Amino acid sequence: MSFFGLDCVKKKEKETERKIRANDREHNLSFKYATNAIKTSKYNVLTFLPLNLFEQFQRIANAYFLCLLVLQVIPAISSLSWFTTVVPLALVLSITAVKDAIDDLADLLLLSTLCLSSSHPLSPSLAVSFTLALCFCLSLCCPLGEVCCEPPNNRLDRFVGTLVWRGQKHPLDNHCVLLRGCTLRNTDWCFGLVLFAGPETKLMQNCGKSSFKRTSIDRLMNVLVLFIFGFLVFMCIILAVGHGIWEHYEGTKVMAFVPQQNEDTAFSSFLTFWSYIIILNTVVPISLYVSMEVIRLGNSYYINWDRLMFHTGSGTAAEARTTTLNEELGQIRYVFSDKTGTLTQNIMCFHKCSINGKAYEDSVIDMMMVDFSFNSLADPRFQFYDNNLLEAVKLETLEVHSFFRLLAICHTVMAEEKNNDLVYQAQSPDEGALVTAARNFGFVFRLRTPESVCVVEMGVPRTYELLAILDFNNVRKRMSVIVRSPEGKLALYCKGADTIIYKRLHDRAEESIFAGEGLRTLVLAYKDLDEEYFSEWKQRHHQASTALEGREDKLNQLYEEIEKDLLLIGATAIEDKLQDGVSQTIEQLAKADIKIWVLTGDKQETAENIGYSCNLLREEMDDIFIVAADSPEEVRQELRCVEWCEAYERDVQVTERWHGTEIKGLLILGIIFAYALEGSMELEFLRTACMCKTVICCRVTPMQKAQVVELVKKYKQAVTLAIGDGANDVSMIKAAHIGVGISGQEGMQAVLSSDFSFAQFRYLQRLLLVHGRWSYLRMCKFLRYFFYKNFTFTFVHFWFAFFCGFSAQTVYDETFIALYNLMYTALPVLGMGLFDQDVSDGWSLEYPQLYEPGQRSLYFSKGAFIKCALHSCYSSLVLFFVPYAAVRDSVSTDGHDIADHQSFALLTQTCLTVTVCVQLGLDLSYWTAVNHLFVWGSLGMYFLVTFTMQSDGLHRLYASSFPFVGTARNSLDQVTVWLTVLLTAVLCVLPVVVHRFLFMQLNPTINDKVRLKVHQMKAQPPPPRRRARIRRSSTRRSGYAFSHAYGYGDLVTSKRFLRRPVPSRSAGSTPAGRSAAFRPAGRSAGYSPSGQEQNPKQATEPTELQRYRAVHDATFCRQGVAPE
Amino acid sequence: MKAGPSRTNRPDNTAFTQQRLPAWQPILSAGIVIPGFTLIGLAFIGVGVALFVTSQKITDLEIDYTGVAATSPCFKCTSFAAENCMCQMEFTLTTLFEGPVFFYYGLTSYYQNFRTYGVSKDGYQLSGDTYYFNNPQDSCAPYQYDSNNNPIVPCGSIANSMFSDTFQLYQVVNGMKKQVPLDGKGIAWWTDYNIKYSNPALVNGSFANAFSGTVKPVNWSKPVYELDPTDQANNGFLNQNFLVWMRQAALPKFQKLYGRIAEGDYAQGLPAGNYTLLINYSYPVISFGGTKKVVLSNVSWMGGKNQFLGIAYLVIGSLCIVMAMVMLIIYAKYKFTDDDEDM
């Protein structure tokens, strides 16, 4: 594109209107709208170095070290050579720069479009007006169509524009646009006109909103670093004051051999302050942040590498998309889960049916799979295991035939033929499943026109005249069709929720179908109609449907009237199968004291059933509170009531375990969120909800999902995790501390905005209980040790100050100061952060309770930090005063004095290195070969480097750079030196051992217990691999789902779809049957854009996200713009 | 076909990627901690006893000659007027002071570890680089150039403040003073003498010429090339006393080797008897409240006399034993049960 970049030069006036002509490149180019190139990278090859350095120095820690560097070149206060700061800083900067470069230059270009789209005319479910589409199809050929619309903005719910075509103006609203990130469903192609491209797309305009997530450890670290800064200044003030006092009283003495350059005590104290800032700077460890990043990165890779989180079926491995949040995974207290597609597979199966009182079941194990080869139109993917049903069909049992006939006729599915393959486009997956079941049993739904339904019944094509569709809605919970058979018989076929249909049966005695099993079923019934009555009814129906006032009520009355005295045919049970291991995972997470809230758009019954089938609700939870009130006051009352009951129970069971009272389920209907989240009731809601073991919120909108998460984040100060798979979970995923996306069925939106992604819900337990726990443990151990080693290192300087006249003299060799954090102690602690495990993964899963310390932030907190500092304080005292006492006036075995500063420095730093190494060894609970290499290697490296730095050769090369020449060899050959090293190490470490041992005996943590157990088990039998927890799946409840949606009856009877597909149209490989083609609508069941009609009480304005969802699901939108 | 991508995506099954690296997993069990403490305790007590006994066997003798007290023989030298003041200290040995005996001088309240003092020298100069003779480094200031802007060699505070007292030790045998030879050779570190410091090359066959154009440190009475008139080789930067002084002490109280008594009649040590220490008193310490002393000491396998290590080892060894017993009692009494009950 030739003009790329030009618009940057010429700053345009603010755009007020945008004009685009179809197929008129010159016209469109003249406006210099943004191209489709999105540059999300910050750098290119040339700008990388300056920009990256600039970025890095904006980080407070790096800026601090830059300031230090400046201080160090001021001779009056330079207490350390510049290289002690430059070497670590350069290393840290370059490591970070390399990481930035890899991160950044990897995703240079993202292409996107925002297009005005028309649907493929053959896909009725894409509800954008066909006429408009046709206009556009034509306008594609001639450059006449012109769109005037608003300038780019970030509002997802709004679009205003007009289409001028052939002199006629057509309004355009947000139902006519497809936003970047949308996926086309139920169609293979569409025509579009690009309105906004690249950075101007609504999605990109919204991108800035996603906030940068930080872990609670990060936030704690920020506080601690500030605290450390304060502490550093405090120490330096003490030392500066000490210097002042010392110089005032004894300064004259120094004069004898070192004349003071400045006589002013105050000024000299001031300089001393800065000198000590330089010396003690190591309390704020420069390599801390970069080491933390490395550890997090490593632990992220472990997640990516985990074969046990790899889903063979889809070939997807788990992915840590954010590499900075790992340790937070070990602290989760609330999990917010989506239902469909997350807990369930979102694949509907025709699972059971009952015809004329006889049940046919899918779950009988010894049955052979039914062979549908007799039926050339059968869907090969369909499976059923009860051959009796097929026998019944073949025997032409009347009831069985009418059962399947009903299934083949009474629905709103569209059929389409692609490559001689029959493909169903269903608005809800379960409808698709039912029609597919009928198809396989020989009642093949072939074709639909607005007035007829063509069915091939056992090989014989029959066309039923479709006289009326009595559409489904949430109140009716049923749908009916009235058809005239080829023989001319009029019949009403009805299917609906069991409770509803039972009331409308002619003979109410038949209510016992599946009752023993308590199944939620879809019941099928029919009724023969009288011709006269029907024509009269039809008349009234027509009147009602054209009535201006109260149309809805009138229609409903009419439906009521005709849908009665039904005759029962049978019942079906459609199952949205739970994913593998869901209930076991939930049980495990519950044991780890992780509260799971299911937030679903689904209906109450579905949610409840899912709750039972995945162990969230149990049979023993007798009290399941269902809060479903209609007004704020009622909601408040119901919440109070729950609370009160809880309190009462607690009093009753006070002698039992306190937790006993927690076994409560709470079901909350989404409608009440409008009230519950109003503010005044927020807390009440939260208090009640948190008292319950299980919370299931149904009929919640995406925005409400996010609100619930925010609410818990705000008031419970707990770490939250949201897991979901669809676009409607994005807000929740972004709101939670950790967002997990299930990659698989529902497109990529959830995964793209998530921090971690994997294919199956059950991997969550491994992510949290194994990876999360380890990451948290490692990070905490790392931090504790890191602070310990740096504080110990630094505090020795503090003590030495009292013996060197507060002159900012260093205890150690400068090379040691430069290399301590980088070379001598970096790798062992990094090894701990990457490899340490207290117990193996199997044991972690065996004892989910091991997770609890993380939730309570036991391993690293302010308290733990203070403990670290005190421990360091003790160690530094030992490390200074033991060598001090040992070296005082000491002489070597050949009489030379070895109490010189260089020998003392060497002795102290050797003591320090050995001590922190031993301390690390004590902290390390998992010594792999790598750890051995790191620990012994670092120690070896220390001596190697020390001897090299103090060797004759180097001194001969650069005399003044290596003043320590010969110190190591003169002093390290003394027995007393080694005895001192041993003494300090033992004195530093043994109290820690005693402390830990006694605590382990007197107050053992769960960790101690499990570790001891593992230890004991190792001698005897192998550790129990995770017991197969075959939990008897509840027979009484099962997760049957309805996901019908309102509004399809009109659609299929309207003439807005073409009658026949164009046979020559090359078809892609859109999967048919129960898989992809059914997907889109399943999700919409919970939230449909026309929800306001269904829930008139929901008075709140639809939020932006709801609307976004509405746009996204434009497929279900009936109000397409029809310019007729 | 379908297995294709899934196989390639599948993470490698290595011990590293699956975090199953074989590892040693020690825990602080009673079986390790209690015997460990006992063993450490016993070992420490053993070492402690050895150290303590050895240290007790080492003889040392300190003679403070600062002369603060008016009764002190060196009191007369403390006044500012005293030039080339000599004083004598008498002491008596009742038993043989076993050799080899080392002769140290010690100073207190002397901050050789003061930072600005410590950096005040020129490493290049001291390694014999003559360029720096004329251009001493700034670190030497204010002892970089003298008032006439002549470069000072050796420059800097450390050199300038070199200890200048000299000692002679006499045994009084039958009223006669018999000089005890103090061997000042080899008292500096081998590396300092051979590696770290070097004299400049002779100029026109003269050592002094190498220093032409430079002046001696202000506090010195003799230039660096004439430090030891008795031994031509013991001059310049390689003068043993100079080398010893240049190795700054770590703490404000220190002692430095002055000479060894290992020759002639005194090879076996100093016999019992009366001794006289003749001091050429020139180094002022009263001004800053310091003291000066002379220390005579012999050494053992653990070096010089040091009570601290022996006592520390004994104390810590005993504490270990005590703690081992305490832990044993607590373990026996409170050890947690391994039932699953709470887990």
mmCIF file with all atom_site columns, N, CA and C in Angstrom, chain A residues 330-365:
data_model
loop_
_atom_site.group_PDB
_atom_site.id
_atom_site.type_symbol
_atom_site.label_atom_id
_atom_site.label_alt_id
_atom_site.label_comp_id
_atom_site.label_asym_id
_atom_site.label_entity_id
_atom_site.label_seq_id
_atom_site.pdbx_PDB_ins_code
_atom_site.Cartn_x
_atom_site.Cartn_y
_atom_site.Cartn_z
_atom_site.occupancy
_atom_site.B_iso_or_equiv
_atom_site.pdbx_formal_charge
_atom_site.auth_seq_id
_atom_site.auth_comp_id
_atom_site.auth_asym_id
_atom_site.auth_atom_id
_atom_site.pdbx_PDB_model_num
ATOM 1   N N  . GLY A 1 330 ? -1.050  -21.010 42.839 1.00 0.00 ? 330 GLY A N  1
ATOM 2   C CA . GLY A 1 330 ? -0.978  -21.758 44.082 1.00 0.00 ? 330 GLY A CA 1
ATOM 3   C C  . GLY A 1 330 ? -1.751  -21.104 45.207 1.00 0.00 ? 330 GLY A C  1
ATOM 4   N N  . GLN A 1 331 ? -2.495  -20.056 44.889 1.00 0.00 ? 331 GLN A N  1
ATOM 5   C CA . GLN A 1 331 ? -3.175  -19.323 45.951 1.00 0.00 ? 331 GLN A CA 1
ATOM 6   C C  . GLN A 1 331 ? -4.661  -19.141 45.708 1.00 0.00 ? 331 GLN A C  1
ATOM 7   N N  . ILE A 1 332 ? -5.164  -19.864 44.732 1.00 0.00 ? 332 ILE A N  1
ATOM 8   C CA . ILE A 1 332 ? -6.556  -19.663 44.340 1.00 0.00 ? 332 ILE A CA 1
ATOM 9   C C  . ILE A 1 332 ? -7.509  -20.060 45.467 1.00 0.00 ? 332 ILE A C  1
ATOM 10  N N  . ARG A 1 333 ? -8.492  -19.226 45.716 1.00 0.00 ? 333 ARG A N  1
ATOM 11  C CA . ARG A 1 333 ? -9.526  -19.586 46.681 1.00 0.00 ? 333 ARG A CA 1
ATOM 12  C C  . ARG A 1 333 ? -10.899 -19.689 46.065 1.00 0.00 ? 333 ARG A C  1
ATOM 13  N N  . TYR A 1 334 ? -11.100 -18.997 44.994 1.00 0.00 ? 334 TYR A N  1
ATOM 14  C CA . TYR A 1 334 ? -12.395 -19.071 44.336 1.00 0.00 ? 334 TYR A CA 1
ATOM 15  C C  . TYR A 1 334 ? -12.190 -19.405 42.873 1.00 0.00 ? 334 TYR A C  1
ATOM 16  N N  . VAL A 1 335 ? -12.926 -20.402 42.431 1.00 0.00 ? 335 VAL A N  1
ATOM 17  C CA . VAL A 1 335 ? -12.909 -20.719 41.017 1.00 0.00 ? 335 VAL A CA 1
ATOM 18  C C  . VAL A 1 335 ? -14.286 -20.401 40.466 1.00 0.00 ? 335 VAL A C  1
ATOM 19  N N  . PHE A 1 336 ? -14.322 -19.600 39.449 1.00 0.00 ? 336 PHE A N  1
ATOM 20  C CA . PHE A 1 336 ? -15.584 -19.296 38.792 1.00 0.00 ? 336 PHE A CA 1
ATOM 21  C C  . PHE A 1 336 ? -15.588 -20.037 37.472 1.00 0.00 ? 336 PHE A C  1
ATOM 22  N N  . SER A 1 337 ? -16.553 -20.893 37.340 1.00 0.00 ? 337 SER A N  1
ATOM 23  C CA . SER A 1 337 ? -16.539 -21.720 36.152 1.00 0.00 ? 337 SER A CA 1
ATOM 24  C C  . SER A 1 337 ? -17.776 -21.482 35.320 1.00 0.00 ? 337 SER A C  1
ATOM 25  N N  . ASP A 1 338 ? -17.546 -21.490 34.059 1.00 0.00 ? 338 ASP A N  1
ATOM 26  C CA . ASP A 1 338 ? -18.644 -21.515 33.114 1.00 0.00 ? 338 ASP A CA 1
ATOM 27  C C  . ASP A 1 338 ? -19.170 -22.950 33.095 1.00 0.00 ? 338 ASP A C  1
ATOM 28  N N  . LYS A 1 339 ? -20.348 -23.165 32.555 1.00 0.00 ? 339 LYS A N  1
ATOM 29  C CA . LYS A 1 339 ? -20.834 -24.539 32.522 1.00 0.00 ? 339 LYS A CA 1
ATOM 30  C C  . LYS A 1 339 ? -20.648 -25.166 31.143 1.00 0.00 ? 339 LYS A C  1
ATOM 31  N N  . THR A 1 340 ? -21.405 -24.655 30.199 1.00 0.00 ? 340 THR A N  1
ATOM 32  C CA . THR A 1 340 ? -21.424 -25.312 28.900 1.00 0.00 ? 340 THR A CA 1
ATOM 33  C C  . THR A 1 340 ? -20.054 -25.232 28.254 1.00 0.00 ? 340 THR A C  1
ATOM 34  N N  . GLY A 1 341 ? -19.550 -26.365 27.867 1.00 0.00 ? 341 GLY A N  1
ATOM 35  C CA . GLY A 1 341 ? -18.265 -26.367 27.193 1.00 0.00 ? 341 GLY A CA 1
ATOM 36  C C  . GLY A 1 341 ? -17.092 -26.358 28.148 1.00 0.00 ? 341 GLY A C  1
ATOM 37  N N  . THR A 1 342 ? -17.368 -26.033 29.408 1.00 0.00 ? 342 THR A N  1
ATOM 38  C CA . THR A 1 342 ? -16.289 -26.033 30.374 1.00 0.00 ? 342 THR A CA 1
ATOM 39  C C  . THR A 1 342 ? -16.421 -27.252 31.271 1.00 0.00 ? 342 THR A C  1
ATOM 40  N N  . LEU A 1 343 ? -17.574 -27.341 31.906 1.00 0.00 ? 343 LEU A N  1
ATOM 41  C CA . LEU A 1 343 ? -17.831 -28.555 32.674 1.00 0.00 ? 343 LEU A CA 1
ATOM 42  C C  . LEU A 1 343 ? -18.365 -29.658 31.759 1.00 0.00 ? 343 LEU A C  1
ATOM 43  N N  . THR A 1 344 ? -19.141 -29.223 30.818 1.00 0.00 ? 344 THR A N  1
ATOM 44  C CA . THR A 1 344 ? -19.700 -30.205 29.899 1.00 0.00 ? 344 THR A CA 1
ATOM 45  C C  . THR A 1 344 ? -18.953 -30.136 28.577 1.00 0.00 ? 344 THR A C  1
ATOM 46  N N  . GLN A 1 345 ? -19.226 -31.134 27.755 1.00 0.00 ? 345 GLN A N  1
ATOM 47  C CA . GLN A 1 345 ? -18.512 -31.160 26.483 1.00 0.00 ? 345 GLN A CA 1
ATOM 48  C C  . GLN A 1 345 ? -19.170 -30.291 25.445 1.00 0.00 ? 345 GLN A C  1
ATOM 49  N N  . ASN A 1 346 ? -20.379 -29.840 25.748 1.00 0.00 ? 346 ASN A N  1
ATOM 50  C CA . ASN A 1 346 ? -21.172 -29.091 24.777 1.00 0.00 ? 346 ASN A CA 1
ATOM 51  C C  . ASN A 1 346 ? -21.438 -29.940 23.542 1.00 0.00 ? 346 ASN A C  1
ATOM 52  N N  . ILE A 1 347 ? -21.512 -31.217 23.746 1.00 0.00 ? 347 ILE A N  1
ATOM 53  C CA . ILE A 1 347 ? -21.915 -32.110 22.666 1.00 0.00 ? 347 ILE A CA 1
ATOM 54  C C  . ILE A 1 347 ? -23.124 -32.864 23.188 1.00 0.00 ? 347 ILE A C  1
ATOM 55  N N  . MET A 1 348 ? -24.219 -32.727 22.461 1.00 0.00 ? 348 MET A N  1
ATOM 56  C CA . MET A 1 348 ? -25.449 -33.341 22.956 1.00 0.00 ? 348 MET A CA 1
ATOM 57  C C  . MET A 1 348 ? -25.578 -34.763 22.437 1.00 0.00 ? 348 MET A C  1
ATOM 58  N N  . CYS A 1 349 ? -26.021 -35.634 23.300 1.00 0.00 ? 349 CYS A N  1
ATOM 59  C CA . CYS A 1 349 ? -26.215 -37.014 22.890 1.00 0.00 ? 349 CYS A CA 1
ATOM 60  C C  . CYS A 1 349 ? -27.657 -37.409 23.163 1.00 0.00 ? 349 CYS A C  1
ATOM 61  N N  . PHE A 1 350 ? -28.195 -38.052 22.189 1.00 0.00 ? 350 PHE A N  1
ATOM 62  C CA . PHE A 1 350 ? -29.486 -38.674 22.403 1.00 0.00 ? 350 PHE A CA 1
ATOM 63  C C  . PHE A 1 350 ? -29.205 -39.878 23.275 1.00 0.00 ? 350 PHE A C  1
ATOM 64  N N  . HIS A 1 351 ? -29.683 -39.840 24.495 1.00 0.00 ? 351 HIS A N  1
ATOM 65  C CA . HIS A 1 351 ? -29.136 -40.741 25.479 1.00 0.00 ? 351 HIS A CA 1
ATOM 66  C C  . HIS A 1 351 ? -30.128 -41.806 25.908 1.00 0.00 ? 351 HIS A C  1
ATOM 67  N N  . LYS A 1 352 ? -31.363 -41.403 26.081 1.00 0.00 ? 352 LYS A N  1
ATOM 68  C CA . LYS A 1 352 ? -32.376 -42.327 26.556 1.00 0.00 ? 352 LYS A CA 1
ATOM 69  C C  . LYS A 1 352 ? -33.679 -41.936 25.921 1.00 0.00 ? 352 LYS A C  1
ATOM 70  N N  . CYS A 1 353 ? -34.557 -42.885 25.813 1.00 0.00 ? 353 CYS A N  1
ATOM 71  C CA . CYS A 1 353 ? -35.909 -42.492 25.486 1.00 0.00 ? 353 CYS A CA 1
ATOM 72  C C  . CYS A 1 353 ? -36.876 -43.501 26.091 1.00 0.00 ? 353 CYS A C  1
ATOM 73  N N  . SER A 1 354 ? -38.059 -43.041 26.214 1.00 0.00 ? 354 SER A N  1
ATOM 74  C CA . SER A 1 354 ? -39.089 -43.920 26.730 1.00 0.00 ? 354 SER A CA 1
ATOM 75  C C  . SER A 1 354 ? -40.278 -43.783 25.798 1.00 0.00 ? 354 SER A C  1
ATOM 76  N N  . ILE A 1 355 ? -40.667 -44.916 25.236 1.00 0.00 ? 355 ILE A N  1
ATOM 77  C CA . ILE A 1 355 ? -41.781 -44.871 24.308 1.00 0.00 ? 355 ILE A CA 1
ATOM 78  C C  . ILE A 1 355 ? -42.874 -45.806 24.821 1.00 0.00 ? 355 ILE A C  1
ATOM 79  N N  . ASN A 1 356 ? -43.988 -45.213 25.032 1.00 0.00 ? 356 ASN A N  1
ATOM 80  C CA . ASN A 1 356 ? -45.123 -46.001 25.505 1.00 0.00 ? 356 ASN A CA 1
ATOM 81  C C  . ASN A 1 356 ? -44.777 -46.770 26.779 1.00 0.00 ? 356 ASN A C  1
ATOM 82  N N  . GLY A 1 357 ? -44.056 -46.107 27.629 1.00 0.00 ? 357 GLY A N  1
ATOM 83  C CA . GLY A 1 357 ? -43.753 -46.740 28.905 1.00 0.00 ? 357 GLY A CA 1
ATOM 84  C C  . GLY A 1 357 ? -42.544 -47.652 28.877 1.00 0.00 ? 357 GLY A C  1
ATOM 85  N N  . LYS A 1 358 ? -41.987 -47.922 27.711 1.00 0.00 ? 358 LYS A N  1
ATOM 86  C CA . LYS A 1 358 ? -40.828 -48.796 27.653 1.00 0.00 ? 358 LYS A CA 1
ATOM 87  C C  . LYS A 1 358 ? -39.577 -47.932 27.471 1.00 0.00 ? 358 LYS A C  1
ATOM 88  N N  . ALA A 1 359 ? -38.604 -48.176 28.318 1.00 0.00 ? 359 ALA A N  1
ATOM 89  C CA . ALA A 1 359 ? -37.420 -47.337 28.279 1.00 0.00 ? 359 ALA A CA 1
ATOM 90  C C  . ALA A 1 359 ? -36.339 -47.963 27.417 1.00 0.00 ? 359 ALA A C  1
ATOM 91  N N  . TYR A 1 360 ? -35.714 -47.149 26.624 1.00 0.00 ? 360 TYR A N  1
ATOM 92  C CA . TYR A 1 360 ? -34.552 -47.587 25.840 1.00 0.00 ? 360 TYR A CA 1
ATOM 93  C C  . TYR A 1 360 ? -33.363 -46.775 26.308 1.00 0.00 ? 360 TYR A C  1
ATOM 94  N N  . GLU A 1 361 ? -32.360 -47.481 26.708 1.00 0.00 ? 361 GLU A N  1
ATOM 95  C CA . GLU A 1 361 ? -31.255 -46.757 27.330 1.00 0.00 ? 361 GLU A CA 1
ATOM 96  C C  . GLU A 1 361 ? -29.971 -46.899 26.552 1.00 0.00 ? 361 GLU A C  1
ATOM 97  N N  . ASP A 1 362 ? -29.181 -45.903 26.679 1.00 0.00 ? 362 ASP A N  1
ATOM 98  C CA . ASP A 1 362 ? -27.921 -45.861 25.968 1.00 0.00 ? 362 ASP A CA 1
ATOM 99  C C  . ASP A 1 362 ? -26.789 -46.457 26.780 1.00 0.00 ? 362 ASP A C  1
ATOM 100 N N  . SER A 1 363 ? -27.011 -46.522 28.050 1.00 0.00 ? 363 SER A N  1
ATOM 101 C CA . SER A 1 363 ? -25.874 -46.799 28.918 1.00 0.00 ? 363 SER A CA 1
ATOM 102 C C  . SER A 1 363 ? -25.689 -48.276 29.248 1.00 0.00 ? 363 SER A C  1
ATOM 103 N N  . VAL A 1 364 ? -26.450 -49.119 28.604 1.00 0.00 ? 364 VAL A N  1
ATOM 104 C CA . VAL A 1 364 ? -26.282 -50.535 28.918 1.00 0.00 ? 364 VAL A CA 1
ATOM 105 C C  . VAL A 1 364 ? -24.986 -51.019 28.299 1.00 0.00 ? 364 VAL A C  1
ATOM 106 N N  . ILE A 1 365 ? -24.174 -51.616 29.139 1.00 0.00 ? 365 ILE A N  1
ATOM 107 C CA . ILE A 1 365 ? -22.800 -51.833 28.697 1.00 0.00 ? 365 ILE A CA 1
ATOM 108 C C  . ILE A 1 365 ? -22.672 -53.000 27.711 1.00 0.00 ? 365 ILE A C  1
#
